Short mmCIF file of C-alpha atoms in Angstrom, two decimals:
data_model
loop_
_atom_site.label_atom_id
_atom_site.label_comp_id
_atom_site.label_asym_id
_atom_site.label_seq_id
_atom_site.Cartn_x
_atom_site.Cartn_y
_atom_site.Cartn_z
CA MET A 159 37.00 26.75 -19.69
CA LEU A 160 34.59 25.11 -17.24
CA CYS A 161 32.25 26.35 -14.51
CA PHE A 162 29.47 24.90 -12.38
CA PRO A 163 26.20 26.89 -12.21
CA ASN A 164 24.75 26.20 -8.79
CA CYS A 165 21.25 26.48 -7.41
CA LYS A 166 19.73 28.67 -4.71
CA ILE A 167 17.08 28.43 -2.04
CA ASN A 168 14.73 31.15 -0.83
CA ILE A 169 14.68 31.84 2.87
CA GLY A 170 11.38 33.62 3.31
CA LEU A 171 9.40 34.84 0.32
CA TYR A 172 6.78 37.55 0.50
CA ILE A 173 4.75 38.72 -2.51
CA THR A 174 3.98 42.33 -1.67
CA ASN A 175 2.46 43.95 -4.77
CA ARG A 176 1.08 43.23 -8.24
CA ARG A 177 2.69 45.73 -10.62
CA ASN A 178 1.22 47.42 -13.68
CA ASP A 179 3.93 45.86 -15.88
CA GLY A 180 2.65 42.36 -15.15
CA TYR A 181 5.37 41.50 -12.64
CA HIS A 182 5.11 41.27 -8.85
CA ASP A 183 7.15 42.95 -6.15
CA LEU A 184 8.62 40.55 -3.64
CA GLU A 185 10.95 40.34 -0.68
CA THR A 186 13.16 37.31 -0.13
CA VAL A 187 16.63 36.10 0.75
CA PHE A 188 18.50 34.21 -1.94
CA TYR A 189 21.02 31.75 -0.53
CA PRO A 190 23.39 29.84 -2.86
CA ILE A 191 23.77 26.06 -2.58
CA LYS A 192 27.08 25.60 -4.35
CA SER A 193 27.34 21.84 -3.96
CA TYR A 194 24.34 21.17 -6.25
CA HIS A 195 24.97 22.37 -9.78
CA ASP A 196 24.99 21.95 -13.54
CA ALA A 197 28.20 22.01 -15.60
CA LEU A 198 28.96 24.57 -18.32
CA GLU A 199 31.97 24.59 -20.63
CA VAL A 200 33.08 26.78 -23.53
CA VAL A 201 35.82 25.98 -26.08
CA ASN A 202 36.90 27.54 -29.37
CA SER A 203 35.44 26.22 -32.59
CA ASP A 204 36.32 26.69 -36.26
CA TYR A 205 32.60 26.83 -37.06
CA ASP A 206 29.57 28.85 -36.03
CA THR A 207 28.74 28.81 -32.34
CA GLN A 208 26.70 25.85 -31.20
CA LEU A 209 25.06 24.92 -27.90
CA HIS A 210 25.21 21.26 -26.90
CA VAL A 211 22.90 20.16 -24.08
CA THR A 212 23.03 16.83 -22.25
CA GLY A 213 21.66 15.47 -18.99
CA ILE A 214 18.10 16.27 -17.95
CA ASP A 215 15.83 16.99 -20.89
CA ILE A 216 15.01 20.67 -21.31
CA VAL A 217 11.58 21.56 -22.63
CA GLY A 218 11.53 24.20 -25.38
CA GLU A 219 13.62 25.44 -28.28
CA GLN A 220 17.30 26.39 -28.16
CA GLU A 221 16.35 30.05 -28.68
CA ASP A 222 14.61 29.98 -25.30
CA ASN A 223 17.60 28.55 -23.42
CA LEU A 224 19.12 31.22 -21.17
CA VAL A 225 22.65 30.05 -21.97
CA TRP A 226 21.99 30.72 -25.64
CA LYS A 227 20.34 34.05 -24.83
CA ALA A 228 23.39 35.02 -22.76
CA TYR A 229 25.64 34.21 -25.70
CA GLN A 230 23.47 36.29 -28.04
CA LEU A 231 23.49 39.28 -25.69
CA LEU A 232 27.28 39.39 -25.57
CA GLN A 233 27.73 38.47 -29.24
CA GLU A 234 25.61 41.46 -30.27
CA ARG A 235 27.71 43.74 -28.05
CA PHE A 236 31.10 42.18 -28.90
CA PRO A 237 30.69 40.55 -32.35
CA VAL A 238 34.43 40.22 -32.98
CA LYS A 239 35.38 38.61 -29.66
CA VAL A 240 32.32 36.46 -28.98
CA ARG A 241 32.04 34.02 -31.88
CA GLY A 242 33.16 30.61 -33.06
CA LEU A 243 32.44 28.71 -29.86
CA ASP A 244 31.19 25.34 -28.73
CA ILE A 245 29.15 25.69 -25.54
CA TYR A 246 28.42 22.52 -23.56
CA LEU A 247 25.70 22.45 -20.89
CA ARG A 248 25.24 19.39 -18.70
CA LYS A 249 21.91 19.67 -16.87
CA ALA A 250 21.52 18.14 -13.41
CA LEU A 251 19.36 20.73 -11.64
CA PRO A 252 15.64 20.00 -12.08
CA MET A 253 13.41 22.49 -13.86
CA GLY A 254 10.33 24.05 -12.28
CA ALA A 255 11.71 23.26 -8.85
CA GLY A 256 12.20 26.73 -7.34
CA LEU A 257 16.00 26.35 -7.39
CA GLY A 258 16.77 28.86 -10.15
CA GLY A 259 18.68 26.36 -12.26
CA GLY A 260 17.93 28.00 -15.61
CA SER A 261 18.70 31.45 -14.24
CA ALA A 262 22.00 30.18 -12.87
CA ASP A 263 22.92 28.74 -16.27
CA GLY A 264 22.27 32.06 -17.98
CA ALA A 265 24.18 34.13 -15.42
CA PHE A 266 27.13 31.75 -15.31
CA ALA A 267 27.23 31.76 -19.12
CA LEU A 268 27.68 35.53 -19.00
CA LYS A 269 30.51 35.19 -16.49
CA LEU A 270 32.14 32.34 -18.39
CA LEU A 271 32.04 34.13 -21.74
CA ASN A 272 33.34 37.31 -20.09
CA ASP A 273 36.39 35.42 -18.84
CA PHE A 274 36.93 33.18 -21.86
CA CYS A 275 36.60 35.99 -24.40
CA LYS A 276 38.48 38.49 -22.21
CA LEU A 277 35.74 41.11 -22.29
CA GLY A 278 36.72 42.75 -19.00
CA LEU A 279 33.18 43.39 -17.81
CA SER A 280 32.59 44.12 -14.12
CA ASP A 281 30.13 42.12 -12.03
CA ASP A 282 27.81 45.12 -11.88
CA LEU A 283 27.72 45.39 -15.67
CA LEU A 284 27.25 41.63 -16.01
CA ALA A 285 24.32 41.93 -13.59
CA GLU A 286 22.73 44.48 -15.95
CA PHE A 287 23.03 41.99 -18.80
CA ALA A 288 21.71 39.24 -16.53
CA LEU A 289 18.56 41.20 -15.76
CA GLN A 290 17.70 41.00 -19.46
CA LEU A 291 17.61 37.21 -19.03
CA GLY A 292 15.44 37.03 -15.90
CA SER A 293 14.58 38.71 -12.63
CA ASP A 294 16.70 36.43 -10.41
CA CYS A 295 19.64 36.12 -12.83
CA PRO A 296 21.61 39.06 -11.32
CA PHE A 297 21.79 37.19 -8.02
CA PHE A 298 23.85 34.44 -9.62
CA ILE A 299 26.41 36.96 -10.88
CA TYR A 300 27.33 37.71 -7.26
CA ASN A 301 26.37 34.22 -5.95
CA THR A 302 26.48 35.23 -2.28
CA PRO A 303 23.62 35.56 0.24
CA GLN A 304 21.45 38.50 -0.83
CA TYR A 305 18.30 40.22 0.36
CA ALA A 306 16.21 40.85 -2.75
CA LYS A 307 13.23 43.06 -3.46
CA GLY A 308 11.51 44.54 -6.50
CA ARG A 309 11.20 41.73 -9.05
CA GLY A 310 14.13 40.07 -7.29
CA GLU A 311 16.74 42.18 -9.05
CA LEU A 312 17.30 44.80 -6.31
CA LEU A 313 19.95 43.15 -4.17
CA GLU A 314 21.54 43.89 -0.82
CA PRO A 315 24.42 41.66 0.36
CA MET A 316 23.96 39.75 3.61
CA PRO A 317 27.54 38.81 4.57
CA LEU A 318 26.59 37.77 8.11
CA LEU A 319 24.20 35.05 6.89
CA ASP A 320 26.33 31.89 6.89
CA LEU A 321 24.83 28.39 6.87
CA SER A 322 28.11 26.54 6.38
CA GLY A 323 27.85 25.19 9.94
CA TYR A 324 24.60 23.37 9.09
CA SER A 325 23.50 20.57 6.76
CA ILE A 326 20.86 21.38 4.15
CA GLN A 327 18.66 18.67 2.65
CA LEU A 328 16.85 19.35 -0.63
CA ILE A 329 13.89 17.19 -1.66
CA CYS A 330 13.01 17.81 -5.31
CA PRO A 331 9.76 16.00 -6.23
CA GLU A 332 8.96 15.38 -9.87
CA VAL A 333 6.25 18.04 -9.73
CA HIS A 334 6.67 20.94 -12.16
CA ILE A 335 5.09 24.18 -10.98
CA ALA A 336 4.85 26.99 -13.54
CA THR A 337 5.94 30.27 -12.00
CA GLY A 338 3.23 32.30 -13.73
CA GLN A 339 0.51 29.98 -12.50
CA ALA A 340 1.90 30.12 -8.96
CA PHE A 341 1.82 33.92 -8.94
CA SER A 342 -1.79 33.89 -10.17
CA LEU A 343 -2.80 32.11 -6.94
CA ILE A 344 -1.32 34.79 -4.65
CA THR A 345 -3.02 37.80 -3.08
CA PRO A 346 -0.20 40.28 -2.38
CA ARG A 347 0.25 41.64 1.13
CA ALA A 348 2.88 43.41 3.21
CA ALA A 349 5.85 41.31 4.30
CA LEU A 350 5.33 39.80 7.73
CA TYR A 351 9.01 40.02 8.69
CA ASP A 352 11.95 42.23 7.72
CA LEU A 353 14.24 39.67 6.13
CA ARG A 354 17.16 42.10 6.21
CA THR A 355 17.46 41.23 9.91
CA LEU A 356 17.44 37.46 9.30
CA ALA A 357 21.06 36.94 10.35
CA TYR A 358 20.24 38.30 13.81
CA LEU A 359 17.25 36.01 14.40
CA PRO A 360 18.15 32.64 15.99
CA MET A 361 17.34 29.88 13.52
CA ALA A 362 15.22 28.13 16.14
CA LYS A 363 12.79 31.07 15.79
CA TRP A 364 12.69 31.17 11.98
CA LYS A 365 9.74 28.78 11.90
CA ASP A 366 7.60 31.25 13.86
CA HIS A 367 8.57 34.38 11.91
CA ILE A 368 9.49 33.51 8.33
CA GLN A 369 7.34 31.97 5.63
CA ASN A 370 6.96 31.49 1.90
CA ASP A 371 3.74 33.09 0.63
CA PHE A 372 3.41 30.46 -2.11
CA GLU A 373 3.12 27.54 0.30
CA ASP A 374 -0.58 27.73 1.21
CA ALA A 375 -1.73 27.81 -2.41
CA ILE A 376 0.77 25.26 -3.74
CA PHE A 377 0.29 22.87 -0.82
CA SER A 378 -3.48 22.91 -1.36
CA GLN A 379 -2.89 21.66 -4.91
CA HIS A 380 -0.02 19.32 -4.02
CA PRO A 381 -0.60 18.16 -0.41
CA GLU A 382 2.30 15.70 -0.62
CA LEU A 383 4.66 18.70 -0.56
CA ALA A 384 3.21 19.74 2.80
CA THR A 385 3.77 16.19 4.01
CA ILE A 386 7.43 16.32 3.03
CA LYS A 387 7.87 19.57 4.93
CA ARG A 388 6.18 18.10 7.98
CA LYS A 389 8.41 15.02 7.87
CA LEU A 390 11.53 17.20 7.72
CA TYR A 391 10.43 18.92 10.92
CA GLU A 392 9.47 15.64 12.58
CA GLN A 393 12.96 14.30 11.93
CA GLY A 394 14.84 17.22 13.35
CA ALA A 395 14.93 20.11 10.89
CA ILE A 396 15.57 23.43 12.60
CA TYR A 397 13.86 25.18 9.70
CA ALA A 398 12.04 23.82 6.63
CA SER A 399 10.39 25.58 3.73
CA MET A 400 9.49 25.42 0.08
CA SER A 401 11.97 27.21 -2.18
CA GLY A 402 10.61 29.80 -4.59
CA SER A 403 7.30 28.79 -6.12
CA GLY A 404 8.22 25.13 -5.64
CA SER A 405 8.33 22.27 -5.81
CA THR A 406 11.59 21.77 -3.87
CA ILE A 407 11.26 21.49 -0.10
CA TYR A 408 14.41 21.99 1.97
CA GLY A 409 15.32 21.39 5.59
CA ILE A 410 18.18 22.91 7.56
CA PHE A 411 19.66 20.55 10.16
CA GLU A 412 22.44 20.44 12.67
CA LYS A 413 25.69 19.51 10.92
CA GLY A 414 25.76 15.87 9.80
CA LYS A 415 22.04 15.22 10.27
CA LYS A 416 19.26 14.69 7.74
CA ALA A 417 15.79 13.15 7.45
CA THR A 418 14.74 9.90 5.84
CA ILE A 419 11.91 10.79 3.51
CA GLU A 420 9.42 8.28 2.16
CA SER A 421 6.99 9.71 -0.36
CA ALA A 422 4.46 8.63 -2.94
CA LEU A 423 6.18 11.06 -5.27
CA SER A 424 9.38 10.32 -7.13
CA PHE A 425 12.03 12.84 -6.17
CA LYS A 426 15.69 13.74 -6.34
CA GLU A 427 17.54 14.44 -3.14
CA HIS A 428 20.60 16.55 -2.43
CA TYR A 429 22.34 16.86 0.91
CA THR A 430 25.11 19.23 1.94
CA ASN A 431 27.49 17.55 4.39
#
């Protein structure tokens, strides 16, 4: 059984509070980009479960991989049904890019194992498991536009937010930004705009009302990212922003349009038609 864990972008991102548990409260809109994805497959095996990873190199041990952690969560709960599997992960989404690729892999692994092993778990229960993997993992269980607050796990669907009539260009420089380090550079403050009303704000006005609180600090350390954003606007983007804590910069264009980006940085590019 095969699935394709996709990435997300953040439309607006406000860091509103530093919590006593070491996390931060935030407000953002998660929007799925389903055309840019990894691949994840599970098949039966006569041996102990193994995880096979190809594609982009992943830093760290297998025990830290969210796909493996997802398997372990369900195997502990359903030891008879969830066992004897070969799990294949083909990585295409860059790490440390603000696209949630690892979180998507973990959440999709939960959904895939639920279906393959016939566990019968609801999306809401899967989201509870997903939260044990990471703060933004529950979003990928639903994989629809969501307003998020708290650590990113408190979700409110935004069915009226539809970008299918636009083209979205993702520029993913080979700059890895550690999330913890990015948060350490932020001074929390109240959100400057109520993102729950985003669908009612004309996109032409997003630039003047919506921002990512990480940009000032990250751009000061990596000014080439600010240059990429500027070039997206210069070449016709209706709205451009950094996603998450970076380093991906995206631009939203009229359908069929995109920018031609020249940069001193090596980067991967994805474009939704």
